[in-house]
Amino acid sequence: MTDTHNRTISANAPTGLSGGFEWVDLEEIKLDDDAVHLAPADFALKRQILPIAKEGSVLVVAIGSPQALEAVDELGVLIQMPTRAVLASPGSIREKIEEIFLEKILSGIPGQADDSSLSDLDDTTDLADLQKMAGETAVVQMVNLIFAQAVRDGASDVHIEPYEREVKVRYRVDGMLRDVLNPPKRMHAAIVSRIKILGEMNIAERRLPQDGRIRITIAGRSIDVRVSIVPTVFGERAVMRILDKGTAMLGLEELGMRPDTLARFRQMIRIPYGVILATGPTGSGKSTTLYASLQEIWSPTTNILTIEDPVEYQVPGISQIQVRPQIGLTFANGLRSIVRQDPDIIMVGEIRDYETAEIAIHAALTGHLVFSTLHTNDAPGAVTRLLDMGVEPYLVASSLIGAVAQRLVRRVCPFCSEPDNPRPETLEAIGITPADWSGDPPFRRGRGCDRCQQTGYKGRQGLYELFPVDERIRRLTVERASSTVLKEHATAHLEMRTLFGDGRLAVLDGKTTPEEVLRVCQREAF
């Protein structure tokens, strides 16, 4: 191997990992292209091993752990060549494999002009043809590519959208959709059929919406995919929610709450009984906050049960129930049964109607701590939403401990972050003036790099509005005061920081940009 390679061997090897193997840093060495492409793309992706160099007649292969030695031996038999294994970071191996081999797979998929093996599908195509076409190598590789690249890019959702003359595959990364692939139009129906087979759906039904679930393993990570398919004018549209168990379960400290908000929220969730609500639009991280809260207060002496639609992540030590309306297991019916299971803490995935709200509140009044979510614009709006559902004001006043509203903003990419001078009118729009800082301006912006796909943003953090309930709030609730009145009291007397105010501090900390705060939060008067 080269001198460059030798300099990176074992110098930075993690303690206790080498076990007699050499260690290589894949970020520091130049890969031998001839060696890399000796491994079949499918084999490298599946087994997560990477040829990196040739030493005479011996192929040097990077592995993430000694457990992959069997795959190295199989590769040697496959290509009829002696092999030698070296250790490298599993994450670096995964990134290099996907970077090199995904494009190779994609380039091998036939284009629209020569895609003779995939004929058009219509409503008269029989089941046998659908199954055959969904099993075509090109289709299988395309679907594998879509999933693998989505996980690699950190996408939360995958959209497969058919139009008159094209098909778009878009990923939602950090809350924003972006175009990724344009598969040949002829492949569209076969790709959707393949997804239906994986999700155990009816591939012959193309006139009605269908939902399914796929469980896959990509690069050693267990991934759940929630699938929704609906018919459109130009074919079936598929949206897949990626539920990555390896990255989902965050603790409260990782959510991005400011220290003062986190301290007050921790006090709130340790109250023994009452209702705590997380509010915000779809995709704002409400469920993640509730999961983090449950992990925070779990102990061997507590009995925690949840009822959810769907159960997105399995939490150790917590009993979780999946809503099944088709057999009569609704939130309300399930909640009635949960109360008879001697719970200490209950989580209801969402309060959608009066019946569920009433049962949840009565559970809180009888000594249980109840967590749930609501769709409202701000935290005080949770009170008026419950009243609009028909819940009696005195029940809301007696049971509600507090509510937390949240939004997710994209963070400035740490790899290409640089000082920034936003326009004065943009700063004024979020209430920032020169008096808010001393010295150099604290603002940061990402210029765009490969790690953030040239967006300038990488990852997200929450903005939080914590609304505690005191005696005055209870009296205002009984009087059916508006959410505006509740908000004014909370900001003036309960130290409630609004979503916009939290965003303003995040900008002053250099964590996000004014444009991001304006994108996700309503403007407020200052």
Short mmCIF file of C-alpha atoms in Angstrom, two decimals:
data_model
loop_
_atom_site.label_atom_id
_atom_site.label_comp_id
_atom_site.label_asym_id
_atom_site.label_seq_id
_atom_site.Cartn_x
_atom_site.Cartn_y
_atom_site.Cartn_z
CA MET A 1 0.00 0.00 0.00
CA THR A 2 1.09 3.61 -0.45
CA ASP A 3 3.06 5.69 2.04
CA THR A 4 -0.02 7.86 2.52
CA HIS A 5 -1.95 4.77 3.53
CA ASN A 6 0.76 3.60 5.94
CA ARG A 7 0.79 6.96 7.70
CA THR A 8 -2.92 6.60 8.53
CA ILE A 9 -2.72 3.02 9.82
CA SER A 10 -3.59 2.73 13.53
CA ALA A 11 -2.63 6.34 14.28
CA ASN A 12 -6.22 7.25 15.16
CA ALA A 13 -7.62 3.79 15.82
CA PRO A 14 -10.30 3.75 18.54
CA THR A 15 -9.06 2.12 21.73
CA GLY A 16 -9.82 -1.60 21.90
CA LEU A 17 -11.04 -1.89 18.32
CA SER A 18 -7.94 -2.92 16.40
CA GLY A 19 -7.70 -6.48 17.79
CA GLY A 20 -4.61 -7.17 15.68
CA PHE A 21 -6.05 -5.55 12.54
CA GLU A 22 -4.54 -2.52 10.87
CA TRP A 23 -6.59 0.68 11.12
CA VAL A 24 -7.15 3.02 8.17
CA ASP A 25 -8.68 6.48 8.07
CA LEU A 26 -10.72 6.57 4.86
CA GLU A 27 -10.82 10.37 4.95
CA GLU A 28 -7.03 10.54 4.71
CA ILE A 29 -6.25 8.03 1.96
CA LYS A 30 -6.86 7.96 -1.78
CA LEU A 31 -8.83 4.90 -2.82
CA ASP A 32 -7.58 2.75 -5.68
CA ASP A 33 -10.36 2.91 -8.30
CA ASP A 34 -9.35 -0.41 -9.85
CA ALA A 35 -9.57 -2.09 -6.43
CA VAL A 36 -12.84 -0.43 -5.44
CA HIS A 37 -14.72 -1.60 -8.51
CA LEU A 38 -13.65 -5.21 -8.13
CA ALA A 39 -16.55 -5.58 -5.67
CA PRO A 40 -20.06 -5.91 -7.18
CA ALA A 41 -22.14 -2.87 -6.21
CA ASP A 42 -24.99 -4.90 -4.70
CA PHE A 43 -22.57 -6.99 -2.63
CA ALA A 44 -20.72 -3.95 -1.24
CA LEU A 45 -23.96 -2.16 -0.35
CA LYS A 46 -25.46 -5.19 1.35
CA ARG A 47 -22.37 -6.40 3.28
CA GLN A 48 -20.85 -2.95 4.00
CA ILE A 49 -17.28 -3.80 2.98
CA LEU A 50 -15.06 -1.63 0.80
CA PRO A 51 -11.99 -2.64 -1.27
CA ILE A 52 -9.46 0.16 -0.96
CA ALA A 53 -6.19 -1.01 -2.54
CA LYS A 54 -4.23 -3.86 -4.10
CA GLU A 55 -0.99 -5.19 -2.63
CA GLY A 56 0.40 -7.22 -5.50
CA SER A 57 -2.18 -9.95 -6.02
CA VAL A 58 -3.92 -9.33 -2.67
CA LEU A 59 -7.02 -7.13 -2.38
CA VAL A 60 -7.15 -4.96 0.76
CA VAL A 61 -10.71 -4.60 2.06
CA ALA A 62 -11.93 -2.17 4.76
CA ILE A 63 -14.42 -3.53 7.29
CA GLY A 64 -16.24 -1.88 10.19
CA SER A 65 -15.85 -4.77 12.63
CA PRO A 66 -14.33 -8.28 12.76
CA GLN A 67 -17.86 -9.67 12.27
CA ALA A 68 -17.56 -8.70 8.59
CA LEU A 69 -14.64 -11.07 7.96
CA GLU A 70 -16.98 -13.68 6.50
CA ALA A 71 -18.10 -11.15 3.85
CA VAL A 72 -14.43 -10.49 2.96
CA ASP A 73 -13.87 -14.22 2.44
CA GLU A 74 -17.02 -14.42 0.28
CA LEU A 75 -15.77 -11.52 -1.84
CA GLY A 76 -12.44 -13.30 -2.34
CA VAL A 77 -14.25 -16.41 -3.59
CA LEU A 78 -16.55 -14.30 -5.76
CA ILE A 79 -13.75 -12.49 -7.59
CA GLN A 80 -11.17 -15.33 -7.34
CA MET A 81 -8.59 -13.16 -5.56
CA PRO A 82 -6.84 -13.33 -2.15
CA THR A 83 -8.05 -10.69 0.33
CA ARG A 84 -6.78 -9.00 3.48
CA ALA A 85 -9.03 -7.11 5.90
CA VAL A 86 -8.27 -3.80 7.63
CA LEU A 87 -10.46 -1.89 10.09
CA ALA A 88 -12.05 1.50 9.40
CA SER A 89 -14.86 3.61 10.80
CA PRO A 90 -18.23 1.97 9.93
CA GLY A 91 -19.68 5.42 9.21
CA SER A 92 -16.88 6.29 6.79
CA ILE A 93 -17.25 2.91 5.06
CA ARG A 94 -20.99 3.47 4.64
CA GLU A 95 -20.53 6.99 3.23
CA LYS A 96 -17.83 5.88 0.76
CA ILE A 97 -19.82 2.85 -0.41
CA GLU A 98 -22.95 4.88 -1.02
CA GLU A 99 -21.02 7.66 -2.72
CA ILE A 100 -19.30 5.23 -5.11
CA PHE A 101 -21.80 2.45 -5.73
CA LEU A 102 -25.19 4.16 -5.71
CA GLU A 103 -24.27 6.13 -8.81
CA LYS A 104 -22.98 2.93 -10.42
CA ILE A 105 -26.33 1.20 -9.80
CA LEU A 106 -28.25 4.20 -11.11
CA SER A 107 -26.15 4.39 -14.29
CA GLY A 108 -26.95 0.74 -14.95
CA ILE A 109 -30.71 1.29 -14.90
CA PRO A 110 -32.10 1.56 -18.44
CA GLY A 111 -33.27 4.96 -19.59
CA GLN A 112 -36.64 5.77 -21.10
CA ALA A 113 -35.49 5.34 -24.66
CA ASP A 114 -34.16 1.78 -24.29
CA ASP A 115 -36.37 0.61 -21.43
CA SER A 116 -37.96 -2.12 -23.51
CA SER A 117 -38.22 -4.60 -20.64
CA LEU A 118 -40.68 -2.41 -18.77
CA SER A 119 -43.88 -1.87 -20.69
CA ASP A 120 -46.56 0.61 -19.71
CA LEU A 121 -49.07 -0.43 -17.08
CA ASP A 122 -52.72 0.50 -17.13
CA ASP A 123 -55.87 -0.48 -15.23
CA THR A 124 -56.25 -3.65 -17.32
CA THR A 125 -52.78 -5.06 -16.54
CA ASP A 126 -53.19 -8.38 -14.75
CA LEU A 127 -51.65 -9.34 -11.41
CA ALA A 128 -49.04 -11.68 -12.90
CA ASP A 129 -47.63 -8.92 -15.11
CA LEU A 130 -47.52 -6.51 -12.16
CA GLN A 131 -45.61 -8.98 -10.02
CA LYS A 132 -43.19 -9.81 -12.82
CA MET A 133 -42.42 -6.17 -13.58
CA ALA A 134 -42.04 -5.29 -9.88
CA GLY A 135 -39.38 -8.02 -9.67
CA GLU A 136 -37.28 -6.73 -12.57
CA THR A 137 -33.67 -6.17 -11.52
CA ALA A 138 -33.77 -2.53 -12.63
CA VAL A 139 -36.87 -1.85 -10.53
CA VAL A 140 -35.50 -3.60 -7.44
CA GLN A 141 -32.23 -1.67 -7.72
CA MET A 142 -34.05 1.63 -8.22
CA VAL A 143 -36.19 1.14 -5.09
CA ASN A 144 -33.12 0.08 -3.09
CA LEU A 145 -31.33 3.18 -4.36
CA ILE A 146 -34.22 5.44 -3.33
CA PHE A 147 -34.26 4.07 0.22
CA ALA A 148 -30.48 3.94 0.67
CA GLN A 149 -29.92 7.48 -0.56
CA ALA A 150 -32.82 8.80 1.55
CA VAL A 151 -31.24 7.36 4.69
CA ARG A 152 -27.81 8.60 3.65
CA ASP A 153 -29.13 12.15 3.12
CA GLY A 154 -31.08 12.13 6.40
CA ALA A 155 -34.46 12.50 4.68
CA SER A 156 -37.63 12.35 6.78
CA ASP A 157 -39.94 11.73 3.80
CA VAL A 158 -39.64 10.39 0.25
CA HIS A 159 -42.10 11.54 -2.43
CA ILE A 160 -42.61 9.65 -5.71
CA GLU A 161 -44.70 11.97 -7.87
CA PRO A 162 -45.97 11.07 -11.37
CA TYR A 163 -46.69 13.78 -13.91
CA GLU A 164 -47.74 13.66 -17.56
CA ARG A 165 -44.25 13.23 -19.04
CA GLU A 166 -41.99 12.59 -16.06
CA VAL A 167 -41.65 11.11 -12.60
CA LYS A 168 -40.01 13.03 -9.75
CA VAL A 169 -38.46 11.59 -6.63
CA ARG A 170 -38.13 14.22 -3.94
CA TYR A 171 -36.68 14.03 -0.43
CA ARG A 172 -37.68 16.17 2.52
CA VAL A 173 -34.43 17.01 4.28
CA ASP A 174 -34.46 19.32 7.29
CA GLY A 175 -38.08 20.16 6.53
CA MET A 176 -37.51 21.24 2.90
CA LEU A 177 -38.36 19.23 -0.24
CA ARG A 178 -35.77 18.93 -2.99
CA ASP A 179 -35.58 17.02 -6.27
CA VAL A 180 -33.25 14.03 -6.21
CA LEU A 181 -34.02 11.61 -9.05
CA ASN A 182 -36.05 11.48 -12.25
CA PRO A 183 -36.70 7.79 -12.99
CA PRO A 184 -37.92 6.90 -16.50
CA LYS A 185 -41.68 7.40 -16.80
CA ARG A 186 -42.10 3.78 -17.92
CA MET A 187 -40.69 2.58 -14.60
CA HIS A 188 -43.18 4.46 -12.44
CA ALA A 189 -45.95 1.86 -12.12
CA ALA A 190 -43.44 -0.94 -11.58
CA ILE A 191 -41.66 1.06 -8.85
CA VAL A 192 -44.95 1.70 -7.05
CA SER A 193 -45.86 -2.00 -7.39
CA ARG A 194 -42.50 -2.94 -5.86
CA ILE A 195 -43.17 -0.61 -2.92
CA LYS A 196 -46.65 -2.15 -2.50
CA ILE A 197 -45.16 -5.64 -2.36
CA LEU A 198 -42.64 -4.54 0.28
CA GLY A 199 -45.44 -2.86 2.26
CA GLU A 200 -47.77 -5.88 1.98
CA MET A 201 -50.40 -3.89 0.09
CA ASN A 202 -52.70 -4.96 -2.75
CA ILE A 203 -50.72 -4.34 -5.94
CA ALA A 204 -53.78 -4.93 -8.14
CA GLU A 205 -55.71 -2.06 -6.49
CA ARG A 206 -54.84 1.24 -8.19
CA ARG A 207 -58.07 3.17 -7.72
CA LEU A 208 -58.15 3.60 -3.92
CA PRO A 209 -55.65 5.01 -1.39
CA GLN A 210 -53.62 2.44 0.53
CA ASP A 211 -51.35 2.54 3.58
CA GLY A 212 -48.57 0.14 4.47
CA ARG A 213 -45.40 -0.31 6.44
CA ILE A 214 -41.96 -1.53 5.37
CA ARG A 215 -39.16 -2.70 7.64
CA ILE A 216 -35.71 -2.67 6.11
CA THR A 217 -32.08 -2.70 7.21
CA ILE A 218 -29.71 -0.30 5.50
CA ALA A 219 -26.01 -0.30 6.40
CA GLY A 220 -26.76 -2.11 9.65
CA ARG A 221 -29.45 0.40 10.68
CA SER A 222 -33.04 -0.72 11.31
CA ILE A 223 -35.41 1.53 9.36
CA ASP A 224 -39.21 1.59 9.48
CA VAL A 225 -40.94 3.14 6.47
CA ARG A 226 -44.57 4.26 6.67
CA VAL A 227 -46.09 4.25 3.18
CA SER A 228 -49.10 6.17 1.84
CA ILE A 229 -50.21 5.66 -1.76
CA VAL A 230 -52.99 7.66 -3.43
CA PRO A 231 -54.24 7.62 -7.05
CA THR A 232 -53.74 10.79 -9.12
CA VAL A 233 -54.53 11.75 -12.70
CA PHE A 234 -51.12 10.56 -13.96
CA GLY A 235 -50.71 7.48 -11.76
CA GLU A 236 -50.23 6.57 -8.15
CA ARG A 237 -48.35 8.94 -5.87
CA ALA A 238 -46.33 7.42 -3.02
CA VAL A 239 -45.12 9.23 0.09
CA MET A 240 -42.91 7.33 2.51
CA ARG A 241 -42.07 8.51 6.03
CA ILE A 242 -38.61 7.33 7.10
CA LEU A 243 -38.52 6.31 10.76
CA ASP A 244 -34.87 5.75 11.64
CA LYS A 245 -34.74 4.05 15.04
CA GLY A 246 -31.06 4.80 15.34
CA THR A 247 -31.57 8.58 15.35
CA ALA A 248 -35.10 9.02 16.65
CA MET A 249 -34.83 8.70 20.40
CA LEU A 250 -33.44 12.00 21.58
CA GLY A 251 -33.17 13.14 25.18
CA LEU A 252 -34.64 16.43 26.38
CA GLU A 253 -31.22 18.09 26.37
CA GLU A 254 -30.79 17.27 22.67
CA LEU A 255 -34.01 18.95 21.53
CA GLY A 256 -32.61 22.49 21.53
CA MET A 257 -34.57 23.94 24.47
CA ARG A 258 -32.87 26.91 26.11
CA PRO A 259 -31.66 26.16 29.67
CA ASP A 260 -34.37 28.22 31.42
CA THR A 261 -37.15 26.63 29.32
CA LEU A 262 -35.71 23.15 29.86
CA ALA A 263 -35.55 23.62 33.64
CA ARG A 264 -39.20 24.74 33.81
CA PHE A 265 -40.34 21.96 31.47
CA ARG A 266 -38.59 19.35 33.60
CA GLN A 267 -40.45 20.66 36.64
CA MET A 268 -43.73 20.50 34.73
CA ILE A 269 -43.38 16.86 33.59
CA ARG A 270 -42.62 15.70 37.14
CA ILE A 271 -45.97 16.86 38.49
CA PRO A 272 -47.74 13.59 39.45
CA TYR A 273 -51.07 14.17 37.68
CA GLY A 274 -52.65 16.47 35.12
CA VAL A 275 -52.51 17.05 31.34
CA ILE A 276 -49.48 18.29 29.40
CA LEU A 277 -49.98 19.12 25.72
CA ALA A 278 -47.49 19.52 22.86
CA THR A 279 -48.89 21.70 20.09
CA GLY A 280 -47.84 22.64 16.57
CA PRO A 281 -48.37 21.67 12.93
CA THR A 282 -47.59 18.26 11.44
CA GLY A 283 -43.85 17.59 11.36
CA SER A 284 -42.94 20.09 14.08
CA GLY A 285 -41.45 17.45 16.40
CA LYS A 286 -44.29 17.08 18.91
CA SER A 287 -44.00 13.29 19.17
CA THR A 288 -40.22 13.51 19.58
CA THR A 289 -40.70 15.89 22.52
CA LEU A 290 -43.23 13.55 24.15
CA TYR A 291 -40.97 10.50 23.67
CA ALA A 292 -38.07 12.44 25.21
CA SER A 293 -40.30 13.42 28.14
CA LEU A 294 -41.35 9.82 28.75
CA GLN A 295 -37.73 8.66 28.71
CA GLU A 296 -36.86 11.43 31.18
CA ILE A 297 -39.46 10.41 33.78
CA TRP A 298 -39.42 6.63 33.25
CA SER A 299 -38.33 4.51 36.18
CA PRO A 300 -38.74 0.85 37.18
CA THR A 301 -41.46 1.93 39.63
CA THR A 302 -43.71 3.60 37.03
CA ASN A 303 -46.22 2.06 34.62
CA ILE A 304 -46.32 3.97 31.33
CA LEU A 305 -48.78 3.16 28.54
CA THR A 306 -49.30 4.91 25.22
CA ILE A 307 -51.93 4.77 22.48
CA GLU A 308 -50.69 6.07 19.14
CA ASP A 309 -51.54 6.26 15.45
CA PRO A 310 -49.13 4.96 14.34
CA VAL A 311 -46.59 3.68 16.86
CA GLU A 312 -43.59 5.35 15.22
CA TYR A 313 -40.82 4.24 17.57
CA GLN A 314 -40.68 1.40 20.07
CA VAL A 315 -39.53 2.67 23.48
CA PRO A 316 -37.97 0.14 25.89
CA GLY A 317 -39.91 -0.25 29.14
CA ILE A 318 -43.09 1.39 27.80
CA SER A 319 -46.21 -0.48 26.64
CA GLN A 320 -47.48 0.97 23.35
CA ILE A 321 -50.84 0.38 21.66
CA GLN A 322 -51.51 0.89 17.95
CA VAL A 323 -54.87 2.50 17.07
CA ARG A 324 -56.93 0.30 14.68
CA PRO A 325 -60.16 2.14 13.76
CA GLN A 326 -61.19 -0.61 11.33
CA ILE A 327 -61.77 -2.99 14.25
CA GLY A 328 -63.09 -0.37 16.66
CA LEU A 329 -59.82 0.36 18.52
CA THR A 330 -60.00 4.17 18.47
CA PHE A 331 -58.16 6.63 20.70
CA ALA A 332 -61.24 6.92 22.92
CA ASN A 333 -61.88 3.16 23.23
CA GLY A 334 -58.21 2.39 23.75
CA LEU A 335 -57.89 5.13 26.36
CA ARG A 336 -60.82 3.68 28.31
CA SER A 337 -59.00 0.34 28.48
CA ILE A 338 -55.65 1.91 29.37
CA VAL A 339 -57.17 3.55 32.44
CA ARG A 340 -58.04 0.06 33.71
CA GLN A 341 -54.39 -1.07 33.32
CA ASP A 342 -53.25 0.70 36.51
CA PRO A 343 -51.10 3.30 34.68
CA ASP A 344 -49.10 6.07 36.31
CA ILE A 345 -48.43 7.91 33.05
CA ILE A 346 -50.45 7.84 29.81
CA MET A 347 -49.55 9.20 26.40
CA VAL A 348 -52.31 9.75 23.84
CA GLY A 349 -50.91 10.24 20.33
CA GLU A 350 -53.38 13.01 19.50
CA ILE A 351 -56.56 14.49 20.94
CA ARG A 352 -58.77 14.69 17.87
CA ASP A 353 -62.30 14.89 19.26
CA TYR A 354 -64.44 15.63 22.31
CA GLU A 355 -64.67 12.01 23.41
CA THR A 356 -60.90 11.49 23.56
CA ALA A 357 -60.38 14.87 25.24
CA GLU A 358 -62.98 14.12 27.90
CA ILE A 359 -61.54 10.70 28.77
CA ALA A 360 -57.98 12.09 28.88
CA ILE A 361 -59.04 14.90 31.21
CA HIS A 362 -60.98 12.58 33.52
CA ALA A 363 -57.91 10.30 33.62
CA ALA A 364 -55.83 13.29 34.72
CA LEU A 365 -58.40 14.25 37.37
CA THR A 366 -58.26 10.74 38.82
CA GLY A 367 -54.53 10.81 39.47
CA HIS A 368 -52.78 10.09 36.18
CA LEU A 369 -50.22 12.17 34.27
CA VAL A 370 -51.43 12.45 30.67
CA PHE A 371 -49.35 13.61 27.68
CA SER A 372 -50.90 14.34 24.30
CA THR A 373 -50.69 16.55 21.20
CA LEU A 374 -52.96 19.12 19.59
CA HIS A 375 -52.81 21.06 16.33
CA THR A 376 -52.76 24.76 17.34
CA ASN A 377 -50.72 27.78 16.29
CA ASP A 378 -49.38 28.56 19.76
CA ALA A 379 -49.35 27.13 23.27
CA PRO A 380 -52.21 29.22 24.80
CA GLY A 381 -54.32 28.13 21.82
CA ALA A 382 -54.46 24.65 23.39
CA VAL A 383 -56.97 25.96 25.94
CA THR A 384 -59.34 27.46 23.38
CA ARG A 385 -59.00 24.36 21.17
CA LEU A 386 -60.19 22.11 24.02
CA LEU A 387 -63.08 24.48 24.72
CA ASP A 388 -64.00 24.49 21.02
CA MET A 389 -64.19 20.69 21.15
CA GLY A 390 -66.90 21.00 23.78
CA VAL A 391 -64.92 20.28 26.95
CA GLU A 392 -66.32 22.16 29.95
CA PRO A 393 -64.10 25.10 30.98
CA TYR A 394 -63.91 23.98 34.62
CA LEU A 395 -62.55 20.56 33.50
CA VAL A 396 -59.82 22.19 31.40
CA ALA A 397 -58.95 24.59 34.23
CA SER A 398 -58.75 21.76 36.76
CA SER A 399 -56.65 19.35 34.71
CA LEU A 400 -54.26 21.29 32.43
CA ILE A 401 -50.73 21.67 33.80
CA GLY A 402 -49.32 23.41 30.75
CA ALA A 403 -48.63 23.30 27.03
CA VAL A 404 -45.54 23.58 24.89
CA ALA A 405 -45.75 24.84 21.30
CA GLN A 406 -42.88 24.16 18.96
CA ARG A 407 -41.47 24.64 15.49
CA LEU A 408 -38.35 23.27 13.81
CA VAL A 409 -35.82 25.59 12.17
CA ARG A 410 -32.83 24.56 10.09
CA ARG A 411 -29.45 25.07 11.75
CA VAL A 412 -26.57 26.86 10.06
CA CYS A 413 -24.22 24.23 8.64
CA PRO A 414 -21.25 23.91 11.05
CA PHE A 415 -18.91 22.89 8.22
CA CYS A 416 -19.32 26.02 6.08
CA SER A 417 -20.55 28.55 8.64
CA GLU A 418 -19.17 32.06 8.29
CA PRO A 419 -19.93 35.52 9.75
CA ASP A 420 -22.94 37.26 8.23
CA ASN A 421 -24.46 40.74 8.13
CA PRO A 422 -28.21 40.37 7.52
CA ARG A 423 -30.13 43.27 6.05
CA PRO A 424 -31.42 45.69 8.72
CA GLU A 425 -35.03 45.25 7.56
CA THR A 426 -34.75 41.45 8.00
CA LEU A 427 -33.41 41.87 11.53
CA GLU A 428 -36.11 44.43 12.30
CA ALA A 429 -38.76 41.94 11.15
CA ILE A 430 -37.80 39.60 13.99
CA GLY A 431 -37.26 42.35 16.53
CA ILE A 432 -33.45 42.53 16.58
CA THR A 433 -31.74 45.92 16.88
CA PRO A 434 -28.03 46.86 17.21
CA ALA A 435 -28.62 47.28 20.95
CA ASP A 436 -29.04 43.51 21.23
CA TRP A 437 -25.32 42.81 20.86
CA SER A 438 -21.97 44.38 21.55
CA GLY A 439 -18.80 44.03 19.51
CA ASP A 440 -18.88 42.13 16.23
CA PRO A 441 -22.31 41.03 14.92
CA PRO A 442 -23.04 37.48 16.16
CA PHE A 443 -24.86 36.33 13.01
CA ARG A 444 -23.77 33.27 11.02
CA ARG A 445 -24.71 31.83 7.65
CA GLY A 446 -23.58 28.75 5.73
CA ARG A 447 -22.06 29.48 2.35
CA GLY A 448 -22.94 25.96 1.08
CA CYS A 449 -20.81 22.82 0.93
CA ASP A 450 -21.02 19.15 -0.05
CA ARG A 451 -22.04 18.12 3.47
CA CYS A 452 -25.14 20.32 3.42
CA GLN A 453 -25.92 19.81 -0.29
CA GLN A 454 -25.01 23.48 -0.91
CA THR A 455 -27.96 24.73 1.19
CA GLY A 456 -25.99 26.33 4.01
CA TYR A 457 -28.10 24.41 6.56
CA LYS A 458 -27.57 21.03 8.22
CA GLY A 459 -29.83 19.55 10.86
CA ARG A 460 -32.67 21.18 12.76
CA GLN A 461 -33.45 22.38 16.25
CA GLY A 462 -36.65 23.28 18.04
CA LEU A 463 -38.09 26.64 18.96
CA TYR A 464 -40.27 26.37 22.05
CA GLU A 465 -43.08 28.33 23.70
CA LEU A 466 -43.76 27.00 27.20
CA PHE A 467 -47.17 27.94 28.63
CA PRO A 468 -47.57 27.09 32.34
CA VAL A 469 -50.98 27.25 33.97
CA ASP A 470 -51.42 29.30 37.16
CA GLU A 471 -54.50 30.36 39.14
CA ARG A 472 -55.09 33.41 36.94
CA ILE A 473 -54.99 31.26 33.78
CA ARG A 474 -57.49 28.90 35.40
CA ARG A 475 -59.89 31.76 36.16
CA LEU A 476 -59.50 33.11 32.61
CA THR A 477 -60.21 29.62 31.25
CA VAL A 478 -63.44 29.34 33.24
CA GLU A 479 -64.38 32.78 31.88
CA ARG A 480 -63.65 31.52 28.33
CA ALA A 481 -61.06 34.22 27.71
CA SER A 482 -59.46 34.32 24.26
CA SER A 483 -56.03 32.84 23.60
CA THR A 484 -54.73 36.40 23.10
CA VAL A 485 -55.67 37.32 26.68
CA LEU A 486 -54.09 34.09 27.98
CA LYS A 487 -50.92 34.82 26.00
CA GLU A 488 -50.66 38.37 27.31
CA HIS A 489 -50.88 37.16 30.90
CA ALA A 490 -48.35 34.36 30.35
CA THR A 491 -45.76 36.63 28.72
CA ALA A 492 -46.21 39.39 31.31
CA HIS A 493 -46.39 37.32 34.50
CA LEU A 494 -45.21 33.75 33.81
CA GLU A 495 -42.00 34.47 31.88
CA MET A 496 -43.36 32.75 28.78
CA ARG A 497 -41.09 33.32 25.79
CA THR A 498 -42.97 33.18 22.49
CA LEU A 499 -41.89 31.07 19.53
CA PHE A 500 -40.77 34.24 17.79
CA GLY A 501 -38.81 35.33 20.86
CA ASP A 502 -37.08 31.94 21.04
CA GLY A 503 -36.22 32.22 17.35
CA ARG A 504 -34.82 35.69 17.91
CA LEU A 505 -32.40 34.33 20.55
CA ALA A 506 -31.39 31.46 18.25
CA VAL A 507 -30.43 34.02 15.58
CA LEU A 508 -28.42 36.03 18.11
CA ASP A 509 -26.63 32.81 19.09
CA GLY A 510 -25.66 32.24 15.44
CA LYS A 511 -27.53 28.91 15.34
CA THR A 512 -29.97 29.84 12.58
CA THR A 513 -30.83 32.74 10.28
CA PRO A 514 -33.54 35.43 10.40
CA GLU A 515 -35.07 34.01 7.21
CA GLU A 516 -35.59 30.63 8.87
CA VAL A 517 -37.38 32.16 11.85
CA LEU A 518 -39.63 34.18 9.55
CA ARG A 519 -40.36 31.03 7.54
CA VAL A 520 -41.70 28.96 10.44
CA CYS A 521 -43.10 31.54 12.88
CA GLN A 522 -45.86 34.11 12.71
CA ARG A 523 -44.71 37.71 12.83
CA GLU A 524 -45.43 39.49 16.10
CA ALA A 525 -45.69 43.10 17.11
CA PHE A 526 -42.68 44.36 19.08
#
